[in-house]
Short mmCIF file of C-alpha atoms and ligand atoms in Angstrom, two decimals:
data_model
loop_
_atom_site.label_atom_id
_atom_site.label_comp_id
_atom_site.label_asym_id
_atom_site.label_seq_id
_atom_site.Cartn_x
_atom_site.Cartn_y
_atom_site.Cartn_z
CA MET A 1 26.19 3.77 6.29
CA ARG A 2 22.22 2.70 5.49
CA VAL A 3 20.02 3.27 7.92
CA PHE A 4 16.47 0.99 8.84
CA ASN A 5 13.84 3.18 7.04
CA PHE A 6 10.32 2.79 8.65
CA SER A 7 9.14 5.56 6.16
CA PRO A 8 5.47 5.03 4.88
CA GLY A 9 6.29 5.56 1.38
CA PRO A 10 8.32 6.22 -0.72
CA ALA A 11 9.57 3.63 1.26
CA ALA A 12 12.97 1.08 1.80
CA LEU A 13 13.57 -1.12 -0.93
CA PRO A 14 15.33 -4.40 -0.62
CA GLU A 15 19.62 -3.47 -0.79
CA PRO A 16 19.99 -6.36 -3.55
CA VAL A 17 17.58 -4.54 -5.64
CA LEU A 18 19.18 -1.19 -5.31
CA GLN A 19 22.84 -3.04 -5.88
CA ARG A 20 21.42 -4.54 -9.32
CA ALA A 21 19.82 -0.97 -10.33
CA ALA A 22 23.19 0.64 -9.47
CA GLU A 23 25.43 -1.88 -11.49
CA GLU A 24 23.09 -1.83 -14.34
CA MET A 25 22.78 2.08 -13.99
CA LEU A 26 25.00 3.00 -17.25
CA ASP A 27 24.52 -0.29 -19.32
CA TRP A 28 21.57 -2.40 -19.02
CA HIS A 29 22.49 -5.74 -20.26
CA GLY A 30 24.95 -4.75 -22.74
CA SER A 31 22.76 -2.12 -24.26
CA GLY A 32 24.95 0.68 -23.81
CA MET A 33 22.43 2.70 -22.07
CA GLY A 34 20.38 2.83 -18.64
CA VAL A 35 16.80 2.10 -18.23
CA MET A 36 15.51 5.50 -18.44
CA GLU A 37 17.27 6.39 -21.39
CA MET A 38 15.60 3.51 -23.40
CA SER A 39 12.82 3.91 -25.68
CA HIS A 40 9.70 2.32 -24.30
CA ARG A 41 8.79 0.92 -27.39
CA GLY A 42 12.05 -0.80 -27.90
CA LYS A 43 12.88 -4.42 -27.66
CA GLU A 44 15.21 -3.89 -24.40
CA PHE A 45 11.80 -2.00 -22.21
CA ILE A 46 9.34 -3.93 -23.78
CA GLY A 47 11.36 -7.02 -22.30
CA ILE A 48 11.45 -5.49 -18.84
CA ALA A 49 7.84 -4.63 -18.75
CA GLU A 50 6.90 -7.99 -19.87
CA LYS A 51 9.00 -9.76 -17.36
CA ALA A 52 7.63 -7.31 -14.66
CA GLU A 53 4.16 -8.25 -15.70
CA THR A 54 4.96 -12.20 -15.78
CA ASP A 55 6.62 -12.32 -12.35
CA PHE A 56 3.81 -10.07 -10.72
CA ARG A 57 1.19 -12.66 -12.23
CA LYS A 58 3.44 -15.49 -10.79
CA LEU A 59 3.59 -13.60 -7.24
CA LEU A 60 -0.06 -13.02 -6.70
CA ASP A 61 -1.50 -16.01 -8.96
CA ILE A 62 -3.61 -13.53 -10.99
CA PRO A 63 -6.22 -15.38 -13.16
CA ALA A 64 -6.14 -14.52 -16.92
CA ASN A 65 -9.49 -12.48 -16.98
CA TYR A 66 -7.68 -9.89 -14.70
CA LYS A 67 -5.44 -7.28 -16.43
CA VAL A 68 -2.41 -5.73 -14.87
CA LEU A 69 -1.79 -2.01 -15.83
CA PHE A 70 1.32 -0.08 -14.55
CA LEU A 71 -0.27 3.46 -14.57
CA GLN A 72 0.97 6.90 -13.73
CA GLY A 73 -1.31 8.80 -11.22
CA GLY A 74 -1.18 6.80 -8.62
CA ALA A 75 -3.89 5.76 -6.14
CA ILE A 76 -5.32 9.51 -5.84
CA GLY A 77 -5.50 9.20 -9.62
CA GLU A 78 -7.52 6.25 -9.76
CA ASN A 79 -9.76 7.75 -6.97
CA ALA A 80 -11.26 9.30 -10.33
CA ALA A 81 -11.01 6.77 -12.95
CA VAL A 82 -12.74 4.13 -10.68
CA PRO A 83 -16.26 6.16 -10.85
CA MET A 84 -15.39 7.04 -14.45
CA ASN A 85 -14.77 3.78 -15.54
CA LEU A 86 -17.43 2.01 -13.68
CA LEU A 87 -20.38 3.93 -13.03
CA ALA A 88 -21.71 3.06 -16.49
CA GLY A 89 -25.11 4.80 -15.91
CA LYS A 90 -25.51 4.47 -12.30
CA SER A 91 -25.89 7.41 -10.24
CA SER A 92 -24.35 5.87 -6.68
CA ALA A 93 -21.77 3.67 -5.29
CA ASP A 94 -21.05 2.14 -1.97
CA PHE A 95 -18.11 3.07 0.29
CA VAL A 96 -16.84 1.74 3.34
CA ASN A 97 -14.96 4.32 5.40
CA THR A 98 -12.14 2.97 7.48
CA GLY A 99 -10.01 6.22 7.57
CA GLU A 100 -7.87 9.14 5.76
CA TRP A 101 -7.62 6.89 2.56
CA SER A 102 -11.54 5.88 2.46
CA LYS A 103 -12.21 9.50 3.10
CA LYS A 104 -10.04 10.88 0.00
CA SER A 105 -11.71 7.92 -2.22
CA ILE A 106 -15.15 9.11 -1.18
CA LYS A 107 -14.67 12.87 -1.48
CA GLU A 108 -13.26 12.19 -5.27
CA ALA A 109 -16.25 9.87 -6.20
CA THR A 110 -18.60 12.59 -5.06
CA LYS A 111 -17.53 14.86 -8.32
CA PHE A 112 -19.24 11.79 -10.39
CA CYS A 113 -22.09 10.44 -8.62
CA LYS A 114 -23.71 9.94 -5.27
CA ALA A 115 -21.15 8.05 -2.83
CA ASN A 116 -23.06 6.38 -0.37
CA VAL A 117 -21.12 5.31 2.92
CA ALA A 118 -22.32 1.90 3.50
CA ALA A 119 -20.37 1.58 6.64
CA SER A 120 -18.00 3.81 8.89
CA SER A 121 -15.73 3.13 11.92
CA GLU A 122 -15.28 6.95 12.24
CA ASP A 123 -17.46 6.78 15.69
CA LYS A 124 -14.45 4.95 17.32
CA HIS A 125 -11.64 7.13 15.50
CA PHE A 126 -11.25 5.03 12.70
CA THR A 127 -9.78 1.87 14.96
CA TYR A 128 -11.51 -0.79 13.70
CA ILE A 129 -12.96 -2.32 10.23
CA PRO A 130 -16.92 -2.64 10.40
CA ALA A 131 -18.27 -5.97 10.58
CA ARG A 132 -19.69 -7.37 7.15
CA GLU A 133 -23.18 -7.66 8.49
CA THR A 134 -23.41 -3.94 9.27
CA TRP A 135 -22.80 -2.91 6.13
CA LYS A 136 -25.83 -0.84 4.28
CA LEU A 137 -25.25 -2.07 0.85
CA ASP A 138 -27.58 -0.80 -2.16
CA SER A 139 -28.10 -3.15 -5.00
CA ASN A 140 -28.26 -0.58 -7.46
CA ALA A 141 -24.80 0.70 -6.32
CA ALA A 142 -22.20 0.44 -9.56
CA TYR A 143 -19.32 -0.76 -7.25
CA VAL A 144 -18.41 -1.23 -3.55
CA HIS A 145 -15.18 0.46 -2.73
CA LEU A 146 -12.80 -0.11 0.27
CA CYS A 147 -9.31 0.43 1.57
CA THR A 148 -7.90 -2.80 2.65
CA ASN A 149 -4.93 -1.20 4.46
CA GLU A 150 -5.43 2.38 5.92
CA THR A 151 -1.70 3.02 6.17
CA ILE A 152 -2.20 6.04 8.37
CA GLY A 153 -4.45 4.47 10.75
CA GLY A 154 -2.63 1.30 10.66
CA VAL A 155 -6.20 -0.89 9.81
CA GLU A 156 -6.27 -3.75 7.53
CA TYR A 157 -8.68 -6.33 6.34
CA SER A 158 -7.70 -9.82 7.51
CA TRP A 159 -10.79 -11.01 5.46
CA THR A 160 -12.17 -10.59 2.12
CA PRO A 161 -15.99 -9.18 1.90
CA GLY A 162 -18.63 -10.78 -0.42
CA VAL A 163 -20.74 -8.73 -2.04
CA GLY A 164 -22.72 -10.46 -4.35
CA ASP A 165 -22.33 -9.47 -8.01
CA ILE A 166 -21.55 -5.90 -7.83
CA PRO A 167 -18.03 -5.30 -8.37
CA LEU A 168 -15.39 -4.77 -5.21
CA VAL A 169 -13.11 -2.14 -5.89
CA ALA A 170 -10.03 -2.21 -3.34
CA ASP A 171 -7.41 0.63 -2.70
CA MET A 172 -4.60 -1.96 -3.02
CA SER A 173 -3.18 -2.45 -6.53
CA SER A 174 -4.33 -2.28 -9.83
CA HIS A 175 -5.26 -5.64 -11.02
CA ILE A 176 -8.61 -5.37 -13.21
CA ARG A 177 -11.41 -7.36 -14.23
CA ASP A 178 -11.45 -7.73 -18.09
CA ASP A 179 -15.45 -7.45 -18.21
CA LEU A 180 -15.31 -4.37 -16.16
CA LEU A 181 -13.01 -2.53 -19.18
CA ASP A 182 -16.19 -1.64 -21.35
CA ARG A 183 -18.02 0.74 -18.85
CA ALA A 184 -16.16 3.97 -18.74
CA LEU A 185 -18.10 7.47 -19.35
CA PRO A 186 -17.48 8.83 -22.90
CA THR A 187 -15.77 11.89 -21.33
CA THR A 188 -13.04 9.56 -19.39
CA PRO A 189 -9.68 11.23 -20.58
CA SER A 190 -7.76 8.50 -22.25
CA ILE A 191 -4.92 8.33 -19.52
CA LEU A 192 -7.37 7.22 -16.99
CA ASN A 193 -9.27 4.71 -19.33
CA TRP A 194 -8.66 1.52 -18.54
CA LYS A 195 -9.83 -0.28 -21.65
CA GLU A 196 -7.70 2.34 -23.83
CA GLN A 197 -4.69 1.59 -21.22
CA SER A 198 -5.19 -2.20 -21.33
CA ALA A 199 -5.34 -2.32 -25.12
CA SER A 200 -1.99 -0.17 -25.17
CA GLU A 201 -0.61 -2.26 -22.64
CA SER A 202 -0.13 0.16 -20.18
CA MET A 203 1.76 2.24 -23.01
CA LEU A 204 -0.82 4.72 -23.98
CA ASN A 205 1.84 7.37 -23.75
CA THR A 206 5.32 7.14 -22.24
CA PRO A 207 4.83 4.89 -18.89
CA PRO A 208 6.82 5.34 -15.85
CA THR A 209 9.68 3.20 -17.34
CA TRP A 210 11.94 3.50 -14.24
CA ALA A 211 9.23 2.80 -11.77
CA VAL A 212 8.18 -0.28 -14.09
CA TYR A 213 11.88 -1.31 -14.08
CA ILE A 214 12.47 -1.21 -10.37
CA ALA A 215 9.16 -3.12 -9.61
CA GLY A 216 10.21 -5.75 -11.72
CA LEU A 217 13.52 -5.91 -9.69
CA VAL A 218 11.45 -6.18 -6.42
CA PHE A 219 9.15 -8.80 -8.11
CA GLU A 220 12.12 -10.72 -8.77
CA TRP A 221 13.33 -10.39 -5.27
CA LEU A 222 10.38 -11.63 -3.93
CA LEU A 223 10.25 -14.61 -6.24
CA ALA A 224 13.37 -15.36 -4.64
CA GLN A 225 12.81 -15.07 -1.11
CA GLY A 226 10.29 -17.66 -1.83
CA GLY A 227 7.13 -15.92 -2.95
CA LEU A 228 4.28 -14.73 -0.98
CA PRO A 229 3.55 -17.04 1.63
CA ALA A 230 7.58 -17.07 2.27
CA ILE A 231 7.25 -13.27 2.55
CA GLU A 232 4.13 -13.19 4.96
CA ARG A 233 5.73 -15.29 7.25
CA VAL A 234 8.21 -12.85 8.01
CA ASN A 235 5.89 -9.89 7.89
CA ILE A 236 3.70 -11.37 10.55
CA ALA A 237 6.80 -12.29 12.68
CA LYS A 238 7.82 -8.64 12.46
CA ALA A 239 4.44 -6.87 13.33
CA ASN A 240 4.28 -9.76 16.13
CA LEU A 241 7.46 -8.15 17.70
CA ILE A 242 6.55 -4.72 17.85
CA TYR A 243 2.74 -5.39 19.01
CA GLU A 244 3.97 -7.77 21.83
CA LEU A 245 6.16 -4.99 22.90
CA LEU A 246 3.24 -2.45 22.53
CA ASP A 247 0.59 -4.72 24.53
CA ARG A 248 3.16 -5.31 27.36
CA SER A 249 3.92 -1.52 28.01
CA SER A 250 1.96 0.96 29.47
CA PHE A 251 4.31 3.72 28.23
CA TYR A 252 3.50 3.04 24.58
CA HIS A 253 -0.35 2.49 23.17
CA ASN A 254 -1.80 1.67 19.67
CA ASP A 255 -5.79 1.99 19.59
CA VAL A 256 -6.40 -0.39 16.79
CA ARG A 257 -8.66 -3.21 17.72
CA ARG A 258 -6.38 -6.35 17.86
CA GLU A 259 -8.08 -8.59 14.94
CA ASP A 260 -7.75 -5.26 12.71
CA ARG A 261 -4.25 -4.35 13.19
CA SER A 262 -2.31 -3.50 10.08
CA ARG A 263 0.69 -5.73 9.45
CA MET A 264 2.46 -3.33 7.13
CA ASN A 265 1.95 0.24 9.13
CA VAL A 266 2.41 0.08 12.94
CA PRO A 267 1.22 3.57 14.75
CA PHE A 268 1.86 3.74 18.22
CA LYS A 269 1.71 6.96 20.74
CA LEU A 270 4.03 7.72 23.88
CA LYS A 271 1.84 8.25 26.93
CA ASN A 272 3.88 11.49 27.57
CA ASP A 273 3.88 13.46 23.82
CA SER A 274 6.64 15.69 25.18
CA LEU A 275 8.81 12.75 24.85
CA ASP A 276 8.27 12.86 20.97
CA GLU A 277 11.05 14.50 20.04
CA ALA A 278 13.64 12.86 22.32
CA PHE A 279 12.24 9.69 21.04
CA LEU A 280 12.78 10.56 17.44
CA ARG A 281 16.35 12.00 18.03
CA GLY A 282 17.38 8.87 19.82
CA ALA A 283 16.07 6.41 17.04
CA LYS A 284 18.10 8.76 14.49
CA GLU A 285 21.20 8.28 16.48
CA HIS A 286 20.74 4.34 16.36
CA GLY A 287 19.78 4.60 12.52
CA MET A 288 16.16 4.63 12.63
CA VAL A 289 14.60 7.02 10.46
CA GLN A 290 11.10 8.35 9.36
CA LEU A 291 9.30 7.13 12.56
CA LYS A 292 6.91 10.15 12.81
CA GLY A 293 3.45 9.48 12.53
CA HIS A 294 0.98 11.12 9.91
CA ARG A 295 0.49 14.70 10.73
CA SER A 296 -3.30 14.12 10.67
CA VAL A 297 -2.90 11.70 13.69
CA GLY A 298 0.46 12.59 15.40
CA GLY A 299 2.68 10.04 17.52
CA MET A 300 4.71 7.55 15.67
CA ARG A 301 4.48 5.12 12.87
CA ALA A 302 6.52 2.11 11.92
CA SER A 303 5.83 0.94 8.42
CA ILE A 304 7.50 -2.54 7.75
CA TYR A 305 7.03 -3.36 4.58
CA ASN A 306 8.69 -6.41 2.67
CA ALA A 307 11.96 -4.85 2.25
CA MET A 308 12.26 -4.11 6.11
CA PRO A 309 14.53 -6.91 7.52
CA ILE A 310 13.62 -8.65 10.58
CA ALA A 311 16.77 -7.12 12.12
CA GLY A 312 15.63 -3.70 11.42
CA VAL A 313 12.20 -4.44 13.60
CA GLN A 314 14.51 -6.08 16.31
CA ALA A 315 16.57 -2.92 16.62
CA LEU A 316 13.45 -0.71 16.83
CA VAL A 317 12.05 -3.05 19.61
CA ASP A 318 15.14 -2.79 21.59
CA TYR A 319 15.62 0.80 21.16
CA MET A 320 11.72 1.29 22.20
CA ARG A 321 12.42 -1.09 25.35
CA ASP A 322 15.29 0.84 25.89
CA PHE A 323 13.79 4.14 26.22
CA GLU A 324 10.98 2.95 28.18
CA GLN A 325 13.70 1.97 30.57
CA ARG A 326 14.99 5.37 30.82
CA HIS A 327 12.10 7.49 30.55
CA GLY A 328 9.15 5.25 31.81
C1 PLP B 401 -3.88 3.35 1.03
C2 PLP B 401 -3.10 4.50 0.13
N1 PLP B 401 -4.15 4.74 -0.57
C3 PLP B 401 -3.90 5.96 -1.17
C4 PLP B 401 -2.39 6.50 -1.32
C5 PLP B 401 -2.24 7.59 -2.22
O1 PLP B 401 -1.35 7.35 -3.28
P1 PLP B 401 -0.58 7.92 -4.33
O2 PLP B 401 0.37 9.16 -3.56
O3 PLP B 401 0.48 6.90 -5.16
O4 PLP B 401 -1.56 8.65 -5.42
C6 PLP B 401 -1.48 5.86 -0.61
C7 PLP B 401 -0.46 6.69 -0.10
O5 PLP B 401 0.28 6.54 0.65
C8 PLP B 401 -1.78 4.82 0.23
O6 PLP B 401 -1.31 4.51 1.58
#
């Protein structure tokens, strides 16, 4: 039986994507082999990678002067790659600190430069996004860095800050403006060097072929849903279902400022944390898993990315209401 999986990542995939990958596992499109067995330089995989990029560009409407790189090393790897590629002789960068992931970016950057914290919401346990007027930006900074969605704290920007001519770097995905490719420190490892990666179409070495293939299937699925505007409507409806329940309840609570609430990750706490284990056990019995909050903050967290169907969120809300009635 399939469960409703509320994990923050690795996270739920759309079921049609998993079915398609299963069908193609042994023999991709008559090639007689699975995607993980293909040469990354062969025509089959090159086709898969090109379609993934084309569909991604279409989904996000990415301008031609932005590169898309499919890289290994994840966001944590990019925390080092960003200063190495963008410092270009400057000695500092500006950071907006909105939680655990911003802190990780700041810590890594201090290995390469002075990391100036231009604004922070630490004073209120990272429950809000500091207003743009309060940011103390330095006109000599090499770039301004922020995290658009703090997946642990459940805090999300609903606006894009203007920072003038200074490059704005966001921990959100991997699209890169092409005029920024020429700035890397000479000591930057090739694998972290965006210009080298771009010149080799993200195939400087063996790329994460299976991840690119699955990402491509997800992009196709998203386009078939009607693209981002359609999936956004569903995501807003999903988030509203949970926040409405949280706002009405005195049994559960979420401390994030209303306008900065994440639509992707909804952390919440039970007033009485001695009920946490019973809550999680009961959820599992109802086919809902991975609801435990991040160890740094405790409580619960429902991650409800694109692949989580509204039926899953409805099941969670029904369960939460029922649990409150029995224990509240
Ligand atoms: C906002 C954010 N930044 C960075 C990371 C780290 O990503 P990775 O493990 O792929 O390096 C995560 C992982 O969950 C994240 O949610």
